[in-house]
Amino acid sequence: MGAFESKAWIDQYAEWTDPYPETGSDTLVAWFNQCVANNPKAKATWFMGKELTYEQLNGQVGRCASALRKLGVGKGDRVAVALPNCPQHIIAVTAILRLGATVVEHNPLYTAAELEPQFKDHGAKVAIVFDKSAPTFTALREVTQLEHIVSVNMIEAMPLHLQAALAIPLPPLSKQRNELTAPAPGTTPWKQFVDSGTRQVHGAAVTPDDTAFILYTSGTSGQPKGAPLTHRNITSCIRAGLGWLENWGAVDEKVLAVLPLFHVYGLSLNYGLPLTDAGQMVLVPAPKPKLYQSAILKTRPTVLPGVPTLYDRIIEWALESGADLSSIHTSISGAATLPAPTIERWEQATGGRLIEGYGLTETAPILAGNPLDGTRRPGYIGLPFPNTDIRIANPDNPAETMPDGEPGELLARGPQVFGGYLNNPEANERAFHDGWFRTGDMAIMEPNGWIKLVSRIKEMIITGGFNVYPDEVEGVLREHPDITDVAVVGRPRPDGSEDVVACITLVDGAVLDPEGLKTYARERLTRYKVPRSFYHFEELNRDQTGKIRRREVRDQLLEHLTKA
């Protein structure tokens, strides 16, 4: 009997972890309401030095929900949100969910070209957006169903002394202000919008199987696909996570929200997790060192979800500055392999635990993790989460389970796994086999249930915690008049993540111009998708059908860089 059949991983759990926790009838709305009822004076958010209690937050949520209802938003409707981490983001999400509607999260830095197919897919008529991104969304109003745009000025959520300082017309302060806000003609300002609502609004009857969020992921094809996540998907994943943690809530928990809320990892851990125990969300609007360093010093967070590069940067700062990290008892890393030296240095600096986990947008997000009892194994994604089955299958015949220790495709099932992509039956046919979700990742499961990723069927690149899909970047670069063809691949970093780089062939007479190509790409792609480097190839490796072999191109590039 193999590890899957015997569920060998359960014997590897920490002694406090229940392998089969109840999923119950939880919703995120019910969790928030319990926080308000049981802990109204507890601190709900911290933003640039200003705090809101759950009672104060609830008042603004009620007014926002009332204002949304006046626009016709009701149960089953979709409202787009494109905001940095800020209190307005928390208020908007909670108000939308209270009405029984669905939050469609978007990266506020995306271009109109990136957002247009997604808006046409989900059909939201209302969007709440960062005011600096407003021109992008007003352009979408001309080509999609979008009608109403509410623009958010983050400065309004800051302490009064910061608001006053940023209003001083001195060049350095004006520059800072311009980085935080911009005019948003053709939109309704957030304050005006919320003030138009009343505090008394009765929410809809929200059930665990109602769709709470839609997040877009490109998966194997590189084309945007909406992944609807129900309240049950999110809350069951968080409940399993609570069983993973030891003594959650023994102190006043503060989750440092550096990861963006528009990413499923940030959404579940930075928003959902604090709602289980009236914890505080320490909101960092951008992953800039000065911002998260200040938040650490002023709030002393207890939990830090992150990526390996973030932990490395915080350690270096703490060593140089003498900053005290001892309040952080639990840190959960994802999106890239977590190097053993990072674990050692982090745990020495904090006295807490740092573990690696694994998941996807479609799984809300966690499928597996290393235990927090000290038995973690660097280089492994860990053990299947409670209530989660993971099977390593033959990718050419998913019904066949591979023997322990042999590589295959990682398949998963559990209450956190979504039910299928939005408006995309063909993708759903490919994504599921007999109730099992096909992750597209190759892995091995050892006889004791421990799992290690060995490669990715999906050729996506993970950079800074974000997924970059080669097809998308290549499609943009192929439109450049000097480029005849391109292969976008990941160049490994020492921290386990990757840099996006482009291997290109040029038209006769053209000269490689990396800066010009970067400028071209920045005008059409979000910054993290723009290749860091461009390499000129005389020809790119192809198969017999003429299709570029990205893996071979990447190997060729790395061989060249090693010799250089």
Coordinates of C-alpha atoms in Angstrom, one line a residue:
M1 CA 0.0 0.0 0.0
G2 CA 1.4 3.4 -1.1
A3 CA 1.5 6.7 0.8
F4 CA -1.6 7.9 -0.9
E5 CA -3.7 4.9 -0.1
S6 CA -2.6 4.8 3.5
K7 CA -2.6 8.6 4.0
A8 CA 0.8 8.2 5.5
W9 CA 1.2 11.9 5.9
I10 CA -1.3 12.0 8.8
D11 CA 1.3 10.3 11.0
Q12 CA 3.7 13.1 10.2
Y13 CA 1.4 15.9 11.5
A14 CA 2.2 17.9 14.5
E15 CA 0.6 16.4 17.6
W16 CA -1.9 19.3 17.8
T17 CA -3.1 19.1 14.2
D18 CA -6.5 17.5 13.6
P19 CA -6.4 15.8 10.2
Y20 CA -10.2 16.2 9.7
P21 CA -11.3 19.5 11.1
E22 CA -15.0 20.4 10.6
T23 CA -15.6 22.7 7.6
G24 CA -18.9 23.8 9.1
S25 CA -21.2 26.5 7.7
D26 CA -18.7 29.3 7.9
T27 CA -18.7 32.4 5.7
L28 CA -16.3 35.3 5.7
V29 CA -19.4 37.5 6.4
A30 CA -20.2 35.6 9.5
W31 CA -16.6 35.7 10.7
F32 CA -16.5 39.5 10.4
N33 CA -19.9 39.9 12.1
Q34 CA -18.6 37.7 15.0
C35 CA -15.6 40.0 15.4
V36 CA -17.8 43.0 15.5
A37 CA -20.2 41.5 18.0
N38 CA -17.6 39.8 20.3
N39 CA -14.7 42.2 20.0
P40 CA -15.9 45.6 18.8
K41 CA -13.0 47.5 20.4
A42 CA -10.3 45.2 19.1
K43 CA -8.0 46.8 16.6
A44 CA -9.0 45.6 13.1
T45 CA -6.5 47.5 10.8
W46 CA -3.3 49.5 11.0
F47 CA -2.4 51.8 8.1
M48 CA 0.6 54.1 8.1
G49 CA 0.0 54.7 11.8
K50 CA -3.8 55.0 11.9
E51 CA -5.9 52.3 13.5
L52 CA -9.5 51.3 13.1
T53 CA -11.4 49.1 15.5
Y54 CA -13.8 46.4 14.3
E55 CA -16.7 48.7 15.4
Q56 CA -15.3 51.6 13.4
L57 CA -14.6 49.4 10.4
N58 CA -18.1 48.0 10.6
G59 CA -19.6 51.5 10.4
Q60 CA -17.8 52.2 7.2
V61 CA -18.6 48.7 5.8
G62 CA -22.3 49.5 6.4
R63 CA -22.2 52.8 4.6
C64 CA -20.2 51.3 1.7
A65 CA -22.7 48.4 1.4
S66 CA -25.6 50.9 1.4
A67 CA -23.9 53.0 -1.4
L68 CA -23.3 49.9 -3.4
R69 CA -26.9 48.8 -3.0
K70 CA -28.0 52.2 -4.4
L71 CA -26.0 51.3 -7.5
G72 CA -28.1 48.2 -7.8
V73 CA -25.5 45.7 -6.4
G74 CA -27.2 42.7 -4.9
K75 CA -26.7 39.0 -4.3
G76 CA -24.9 37.3 -7.2
D77 CA -23.6 40.5 -8.8
R78 CA -19.9 41.1 -9.3
V79 CA -17.9 44.1 -8.2
A80 CA -14.4 44.7 -9.4
V81 CA -11.8 45.8 -6.9
A82 CA -8.3 47.1 -7.9
L83 CA -6.6 48.6 -4.9
P84 CA -3.3 48.4 -3.0
N85 CA -3.4 47.1 0.6
C86 CA -5.3 49.9 2.5
P87 CA -8.4 50.2 4.7
Q88 CA -10.6 51.1 1.8
H89 CA -9.7 47.7 0.3
I90 CA -10.9 45.9 3.4
I91 CA -14.1 48.0 3.7
A92 CA -15.0 47.4 0.0
V93 CA -14.4 43.7 0.1
T94 CA -16.4 43.2 3.3
A95 CA -19.3 45.4 2.0
I96 CA -19.5 43.5 -1.3
L97 CA -19.5 40.2 0.5
R98 CA -22.2 41.4 3.0
L99 CA -24.5 42.1 0.0
G100 CA -24.0 38.5 -1.2
A101 CA -22.1 39.8 -4.2
T102 CA -18.8 38.6 -5.5
V103 CA -15.5 40.5 -5.3
V104 CA -13.4 40.3 -8.5
E105 CA -9.9 41.2 -7.5
H106 CA -7.5 42.9 -10.0
N107 CA -4.0 44.1 -9.8
P108 CA -4.3 48.0 -9.9
L109 CA -1.1 48.2 -12.0
Y110 CA -2.4 46.2 -14.9
T111 CA -2.9 47.9 -18.2
A112 CA -6.2 48.3 -20.0
A113 CA -5.1 45.7 -22.6
E114 CA -4.5 43.2 -19.8
L115 CA -7.8 44.0 -18.0
E116 CA -10.2 44.2 -21.0
P117 CA -10.6 40.5 -21.6
Q118 CA -11.1 39.9 -17.9
F119 CA -13.8 42.5 -17.6
K120 CA -15.5 41.2 -20.6
D121 CA -15.4 37.8 -19.0
H122 CA -16.8 38.6 -15.6
G123 CA -19.0 41.6 -16.7
A124 CA -18.8 43.7 -13.5
K125 CA -20.6 47.0 -13.8
V126 CA -19.1 48.6 -10.7
A127 CA -15.4 49.0 -10.0
I128 CA -13.6 50.4 -6.9
V129 CA -10.1 51.4 -7.9
F130 CA -6.9 53.1 -6.9
D131 CA -7.2 56.7 -8.2
K132 CA -3.8 56.6 -9.9
S133 CA -5.2 53.7 -12.0
A134 CA -8.5 55.4 -12.8
P135 CA -7.6 56.4 -16.4
T136 CA -7.1 52.7 -17.2
F137 CA -10.6 51.9 -15.9
T138 CA -12.3 54.9 -17.6
A139 CA -10.9 53.5 -20.8
L140 CA -12.5 50.1 -20.0
R141 CA -15.9 51.8 -19.7
E142 CA -15.9 52.3 -23.4
V143 CA -15.3 48.7 -24.3
T144 CA -16.8 46.6 -21.5
Q145 CA -20.0 46.5 -19.3
L146 CA -18.3 48.7 -16.7
E147 CA -20.5 51.7 -15.8
H148 CA -19.6 53.0 -12.3
I149 CA -16.1 53.7 -11.1
V150 CA -15.3 54.7 -7.5
S151 CA -11.8 56.1 -7.1
V152 CA -9.8 55.7 -3.8
N153 CA -7.3 58.2 -2.5
M154 CA -5.2 56.3 0.0
I155 CA -4.0 59.5 1.7
E156 CA -7.5 59.9 3.2
A157 CA -7.0 56.8 5.3
M158 CA -3.7 58.0 6.8
P159 CA -3.3 59.9 10.2
L160 CA -4.2 63.6 10.0
H161 CA -0.6 64.6 10.6
L162 CA 0.5 62.7 7.5
Q163 CA -2.3 64.1 5.5
A164 CA -1.3 67.6 6.5
A165 CA 2.3 67.0 5.8
L166 CA 1.6 65.7 2.3
A167 CA -0.5 68.8 1.5
I168 CA 2.5 71.1 2.0
P169 CA 3.6 72.3 -1.5
L170 CA 7.3 71.5 -1.2
P171 CA 9.0 69.4 -4.0
P172 CA 9.9 66.4 -1.9
L173 CA 6.4 66.2 -0.3
S174 CA 4.7 66.8 -3.6
K175 CA 6.7 63.9 -5.1
Q176 CA 5.5 61.6 -2.3
R177 CA 2.0 62.8 -2.8
N178 CA 2.1 62.2 -6.5
E179 CA 3.2 58.6 -5.8
L180 CA 0.2 58.0 -3.6
T181 CA -2.7 59.8 -5.5
A182 CA -3.7 61.4 -8.7
P183 CA -6.8 63.2 -10.2
A184 CA -9.4 60.7 -11.3
P185 CA -11.9 62.6 -13.6
G186 CA -15.0 60.7 -14.6
T187 CA -15.1 58.7 -11.3
T188 CA -16.9 59.1 -7.9
P189 CA -14.4 59.8 -5.1
W190 CA -14.5 57.2 -2.3
K191 CA -15.4 59.6 0.5
Q192 CA -18.3 61.0 -1.5
F193 CA -19.4 57.5 -2.4
V194 CA -19.3 56.1 1.2
D195 CA -20.9 59.3 2.7
S196 CA -23.9 58.7 0.4
G197 CA -24.7 55.5 2.2
T198 CA -26.3 54.9 5.5
R199 CA -25.1 52.8 8.4
Q200 CA -28.2 50.6 8.4
V201 CA -28.2 48.1 5.7
H202 CA -29.3 44.5 6.0
G203 CA -27.1 42.1 4.2
A204 CA -28.2 39.2 2.0
A205 CA -28.4 35.6 3.3
V206 CA -24.9 34.5 2.4
T207 CA -24.2 30.7 2.3
P208 CA -20.9 28.8 2.3
D209 CA -21.4 27.8 -1.3
D210 CA -21.9 31.4 -2.6
T211 CA -19.0 32.7 -4.7
A212 CA -17.0 35.1 -2.6
F213 CA -14.1 36.0 -5.0
I214 CA -13.1 35.6 -8.6
L215 CA -9.3 35.8 -9.2
Y216 CA -7.7 35.5 -12.6
T217 CA -5.0 33.0 -13.3
S218 CA -3.5 32.0 -16.6
G219 CA -2.7 28.4 -15.8
T220 CA -1.1 26.3 -18.6
S221 CA -2.4 28.3 -21.6
G222 CA -1.3 31.8 -20.6
Q223 CA -4.7 33.1 -21.3
P224 CA -6.6 34.7 -18.4
K225 CA -9.1 32.4 -16.7
G226 CA -11.4 33.4 -13.8
A227 CA -11.2 31.1 -10.8
P228 CA -14.3 31.5 -8.6
L229 CA -13.7 30.7 -5.0
T230 CA -16.7 30.2 -2.6
H231 CA -16.8 31.1 1.0
R232 CA -16.4 27.4 1.8
N233 CA -13.2 27.2 -0.3
I234 CA -11.6 30.1 1.6
T235 CA -12.9 29.3 5.1
S236 CA -12.1 25.6 4.9
C237 CA -8.6 26.3 3.9
I238 CA -8.2 28.8 6.8
R239 CA -9.7 26.4 9.2
A240 CA -7.2 23.8 8.2
G241 CA -4.5 26.4 8.6
L242 CA -5.7 27.1 12.2
G243 CA -5.1 23.5 13.0
W244 CA -1.6 23.8 11.6
L245 CA -0.8 26.6 13.9
E246 CA -0.1 26.1 17.6
N247 CA -2.0 28.2 20.1
W248 CA -3.4 30.6 17.5
G249 CA -5.0 33.6 19.4
A250 CA -2.9 33.1 22.6
V251 CA -1.6 36.6 22.0
D252 CA -3.2 39.6 20.2
E253 CA -2.5 38.4 16.7
K254 CA -1.2 40.9 14.1
V255 CA -0.8 39.8 10.5
L256 CA 1.7 41.9 8.5
A257 CA 0.0 42.3 5.1
V258 CA 2.9 42.9 2.7
L259 CA 1.6 40.4 0.2
P260 CA -1.1 42.1 -2.0
L261 CA -4.8 41.4 -1.2
F262 CA -5.5 41.0 -5.0
H263 CA -3.4 37.8 -4.8
V264 CA -5.1 34.7 -3.3
Y265 CA -2.2 34.1 -0.9
G266 CA -2.5 37.6 0.5
L267 CA -6.3 37.6 0.4
S268 CA -6.6 34.4 2.5
L269 CA -3.9 35.0 5.0
N270 CA -4.0 38.7 5.4
Y271 CA -7.7 39.2 5.3
G272 CA -9.3 35.8 6.2
L273 CA -7.0 34.6 8.9
P274 CA -7.3 37.7 11.2
L275 CA -11.1 37.4 11.0
T276 CA -11.0 34.1 12.9
D277 CA -9.9 35.7 16.2
A278 CA -10.5 39.5 15.8
G279 CA -6.8 39.9 14.8
Q280 CA -5.3 43.0 13.3
M281 CA -4.4 43.5 9.6
V282 CA -1.3 45.6 9.4
L283 CA -1.7 47.0 5.9
V284 CA 1.4 47.8 3.8
P285 CA 0.4 49.5 0.5
A286 CA 3.4 48.4 -1.4
P287 CA 6.4 46.0 -0.7
K288 CA 8.8 48.9 -0.3
P289 CA 11.4 48.4 2.5
K290 CA 10.7 51.7 4.3
L291 CA 7.0 50.9 4.5
Y292 CA 7.2 47.4 5.9
Q293 CA 10.2 48.3 8.1
S294 CA 8.1 51.1 9.7
A295 CA 5.2 48.7 10.1
I296 CA 7.3 46.2 11.9
L297 CA 8.8 48.7 14.3
K298 CA 5.5 50.3 15.1
T299 CA 3.2 47.3 15.4
R300 CA 5.4 44.3 16.3
P301 CA 3.5 41.8 14.1
T302 CA 3.1 38.2 15.1
V303 CA 2.5 36.5 11.7
L304 CA 4.2 37.2 8.4
P305 CA 3.1 35.5 5.2
G306 CA 5.7 36.2 2.6
V307 CA 8.1 35.0 -0.1
P308 CA 11.8 34.1 0.3
T309 CA 13.1 37.4 -1.0
L310 CA 11.0 39.3 1.6
Y311 CA 12.4 37.3 4.5
D312 CA 16.0 37.8 3.2
R313 CA 15.6 41.6 3.0
I314 CA 14.0 41.9 6.4
I315 CA 16.8 39.8 8.0
E316 CA 19.5 42.0 6.3
W317 CA 17.8 45.2 7.6
A318 CA 17.4 43.8 11.1
L319 CA 21.0 42.8 11.3
E320 CA 22.1 46.2 10.1
S321 CA 19.7 48.3 12.2
G322 CA 19.3 46.1 15.3
A323 CA 15.5 45.9 14.7
D324 CA 13.7 43.5 17.1
L325 CA 11.8 40.7 15.2
S326 CA 11.0 38.6 18.2
S327 CA 7.3 39.3 18.1
I328 CA 6.9 37.3 14.8
H329 CA 6.1 33.7 15.9
T330 CA 4.9 32.3 12.6
S331 CA 6.0 32.9 9.0
I332 CA 4.6 31.1 6.0
S333 CA 6.5 31.2 2.7
G334 CA 5.1 30.4 -0.7
A335 CA 5.6 31.1 -4.4
A336 CA 9.2 29.9 -4.6
T337 CA 11.5 27.4 -3.0
L338 CA 12.5 28.4 0.4
P339 CA 16.3 28.1 0.9
A340 CA 17.6 26.4 4.0
P341 CA 19.9 29.3 4.9
T342 CA 17.0 31.7 4.8
I343 CA 15.1 29.5 7.3
E344 CA 18.1 29.3 9.6
R345 CA 18.7 33.0 9.7
W346 CA 15.1 33.9 10.0
E347 CA 14.4 31.6 12.9
Q348 CA 17.6 32.7 14.7
A349 CA 16.5 36.4 14.3
T350 CA 12.8 35.9 15.3
G351 CA 12.8 32.9 17.6
G352 CA 9.8 31.7 15.7
R353 CA 9.1 29.3 12.9
L354 CA 9.4 29.8 9.1
I355 CA 7.9 27.1 6.9
E356 CA 7.3 26.6 3.2
G357 CA 3.8 25.8 1.8
Y358 CA 2.3 25.1 -1.6
G359 CA -0.9 26.0 -3.3
L360 CA -2.5 27.7 -6.3
T361 CA -5.2 30.3 -6.9
E362 CA -7.6 27.5 -7.7
T363 CA -7.1 26.0 -4.3
A364 CA -7.7 29.1 -2.1
P365 CA -4.6 28.7 -1.9
I366 CA -3.0 26.0 0.4
L367 CA -2.7 22.4 -0.5
A368 CA 0.4 21.4 1.4
G369 CA 2.7 22.7 4.0
N370 CA 5.6 21.9 6.3
P371 CA 4.6 21.3 9.9
L372 CA 5.3 23.9 12.6
D373 CA 6.7 21.5 15.2
G374 CA 10.3 21.7 14.0
T375 CA 10.1 18.7 11.6
R376 CA 10.1 20.8 8.5
R377 CA 12.2 19.7 5.6
P378 CA 13.9 22.4 3.4
G379 CA 13.3 21.8 -0.3
Y380 CA 10.0 20.1 0.4
I381 CA 6.5 21.6 0.1
G382 CA 5.5 19.5 3.0
L383 CA 2.5 17.3 3.7
P384 CA -1.1 17.4 2.4
F385 CA -3.2 19.9 4.5
P386 CA -6.0 18.6 6.7
N387 CA -9.0 17.4 4.8
T388 CA -6.9 17.4 1.6
D389 CA -6.0 14.4 -0.6
I390 CA -2.9 14.6 -2.8
R391 CA -2.1 12.0 -5.4
I392 CA 0.9 11.7 -7.7
A393 CA -0.4 10.5 -11.1
N394 CA 0.9 9.6 -14.5
P395 CA 0.4 12.8 -16.4
D396 CA -0.5 10.8 -19.5
N397 CA -3.0 8.7 -17.6
P398 CA -4.2 10.6 -14.5
A399 CA -6.2 7.5 -13.3
E400 CA -2.8 5.8 -12.6
T401 CA -1.1 6.6 -9.3
M402 CA 2.6 6.6 -9.5
P403 CA 4.6 4.5 -7.1
D404 CA 6.1 6.3 -4.0
G405 CA 9.3 8.1 -4.9
E406 CA 8.5 8.3 -8.7
P407 CA 7.7 11.7 -10.3
G408 CA 4.2 12.4 -11.6
E409 CA 1.6 15.2 -11.8
L410 CA 0.3 16.4 -8.5
L411 CA -3.5 16.0 -8.3
A412 CA -5.5 17.3 -5.4
R413 CA -9.0 17.3 -4.0
G414 CA -10.5 18.8 -0.9
P415 CA -13.0 21.5 0.3
Q416 CA -10.6 24.3 -0.7
V417 CA -10.4 23.2 -4.4
F418 CA -12.5 25.4 -6.7
G419 CA -15.3 24.0 -8.8
G420 CA -14.1 25.2 -12.2
Y421 CA -13.2 28.2 -14.3
L422 CA -15.6 30.9 -15.2
N423 CA -17.2 30.6 -18.6
N424 CA -14.6 28.1 -19.7
P425 CA -15.8 24.5 -20.1
E426 CA -12.9 23.5 -22.3
A427 CA -10.4 24.6 -19.6
N428 CA -12.4 22.7 -17.0
E429 CA -12.3 19.5 -19.1
R430 CA -8.5 19.8 -19.1
A431 CA -8.2 20.8 -15.4
F432 CA -10.1 18.0 -13.8
H433 CA -10.0 14.2 -13.9
D434 CA -12.7 12.3 -12.1
G435 CA -13.0 15.0 -9.4
W436 CA -9.3 15.5 -9.0
F437 CA -7.8 18.9 -9.9
R438 CA -4.7 18.7 -12.1
T439 CA -2.2 21.2 -10.8
G440 CA 0.2 20.9 -13.7
D441 CA 3.2 20.5 -11.3
M442 CA 5.4 17.5 -11.3
A443 CA 6.2 16.1 -7.9
I444 CA 7.2 13.0 -5.9
M445 CA 5.6 11.6 -2.8
E446 CA 7.8 9.7 -0.5
P447 CA 6.5 6.6 1.5
N448 CA 5.9 8.8 4.6
G449 CA 3.8 11.3 2.6
W450 CA 6.3 14.1 2.2
I451 CA 6.1 15.9 -1.1
K452 CA 8.8 17.5 -3.2
L453 CA 8.2 19.4 -6.4
V454 CA 10.6 18.3 -9.2
S455 CA 9.5 20.5 -12.2
R456 CA 6.6 22.4 -13.6
I457 CA 4.5 21.2 -16.4
K458 CA 3.4 24.8 -16.6
E459 CA 6.3 26.9 -17.8
M460 CA 5.3 29.9 -15.8
I461 CA 8.0 32.0 -14.2
I462 CA 7.7 32.9 -10.5
T463 CA 9.3 36.3 -9.8
G464 CA 8.8 38.2 -6.6
G465 CA 5.9 36.1 -5.6
F466 CA 4.0 36.7 -8.9
N467 CA 3.4 34.4 -11.7
V468 CA 4.5 35.4 -15.2
Y469 CA 3.3 33.4 -18.2
P470 CA 5.7 33.2 -21.1
D471 CA 2.9 33.1 -23.8
E472 CA 1.6 36.5 -22.7
V473 CA 5.0 38.3 -22.6
E474 CA 6.0 36.7 -25.9
G475 CA 2.8 37.8 -27.6
V476 CA 3.7 41.4 -26.7
L477 CA 7.3 41.2 -27.8
R478 CA 6.5 39.6 -31.1
E479 CA 4.7 42.7 -32.1
H480 CA 8.0 44.7 -31.9
P481 CA 9.2 45.4 -35.4
D482 CA 12.8 44.4 -34.7
I483 CA 11.9 41.0 -33.2
T484 CA 11.3 37.9 -35.4
D485 CA 10.8 35.5 -32.6
V486 CA 11.1 35.1 -28.8
A487 CA 11.3 32.7 -26.0
V488 CA 10.6 34.0 -22.5
V489 CA 12.1 32.0 -19.7
G490 CA 13.1 32.2 -16.1
R491 CA 16.7 32.9 -15.1
P492 CA 17.3 31.4 -11.6
R493 CA 18.1 33.7 -8.7
P494 CA 20.1 32.5 -5.6
D495 CA 16.9 32.9 -3.5
G496 CA 15.0 30.3 -5.5
S497 CA 12.8 32.6 -7.5
E498 CA 13.5 33.7 -11.1
D499 CA 14.1 36.7 -13.2
V500 CA 12.0 37.1 -16.4
V501 CA 14.4 37.2 -19.4
A502 CA 13.7 37.1 -23.2
C503 CA 15.8 35.2 -25.7
I504 CA 15.1 36.9 -29.1
T505 CA 16.0 36.7 -32.8
L506 CA 16.2 39.9 -34.7
V507 CA 15.4 41.0 -38.2
D508 CA 18.3 41.5 -40.5
G509 CA 20.1 44.8 -39.8
A510 CA 18.6 45.3 -36.4
V511 CA 20.8 45.8 -33.3
L512 CA 19.9 44.6 -29.8
D513 CA 18.6 47.5 -27.8
P514 CA 17.7 46.2 -24.3
E515 CA 16.6 49.6 -22.9
G516 CA 14.4 50.3 -25.9
L517 CA 12.8 46.9 -25.6
K518 CA 12.2 47.4 -21.9
T519 CA 10.5 50.7 -22.6
Y520 CA 8.3 49.1 -25.3
A521 CA 7.3 46.3 -22.9
R522 CA 6.6 48.6 -20.0
E523 CA 4.0 50.4 -22.1
R524 CA 2.1 47.2 -22.6
L525 CA 2.8 45.0 -19.5
T526 CA 2.8 45.3 -15.7
R527 CA 6.3 46.1 -14.5
Y528 CA 7.0 42.7 -13.0
K529 CA 6.3 41.0 -16.3
V530 CA 8.8 43.1 -18.2
P531 CA 12.0 41.1 -19.0
R532 CA 15.0 42.1 -16.9
S533 CA 17.4 41.1 -19.7
F534 CA 17.3 40.5 -23.4
Y535 CA 19.6 38.0 -25.1
H536 CA 20.2 37.9 -28.8
F537 CA 20.1 34.4 -30.3
E538 CA 20.9 33.6 -34.0
E539 CA 18.1 30.9 -33.7
L540 CA 15.9 29.4 -31.1
N541 CA 15.6 25.6 -30.5
R542 CA 12.4 24.2 -32.0
D543 CA 10.8 20.8 -32.2
Q544 CA 9.8 19.1 -35.5
T545 CA 6.6 21.0 -35.8
G546 CA 8.5 24.3 -35.5
K547 CA 7.4 25.0 -31.9
I548 CA 10.0 26.7 -29.8
R549 CA 11.3 24.4 -27.0
R550 CA 11.5 26.9 -24.1
R551 CA 13.3 24.4 -21.8
E552 CA 16.0 23.8 -24.3
V553 CA 16.4 27.5 -24.9
R554 CA 16.6 28.1 -21.2
D555 CA 19.3 25.4 -20.8
Q556 CA 21.2 26.9 -23.7
L557 CA 21.1 30.3 -22.1
L558 CA 22.2 29.1 -18.7
E559 CA 25.1 27.2 -20.3
H560 CA 26.1 30.4 -22.0
L561 CA 25.9 32.4 -18.8
T562 CA 27.9 29.9 -16.9
K563 CA 30.7 30.1 -19.4
A564 CA 30.6 33.9 -19.6

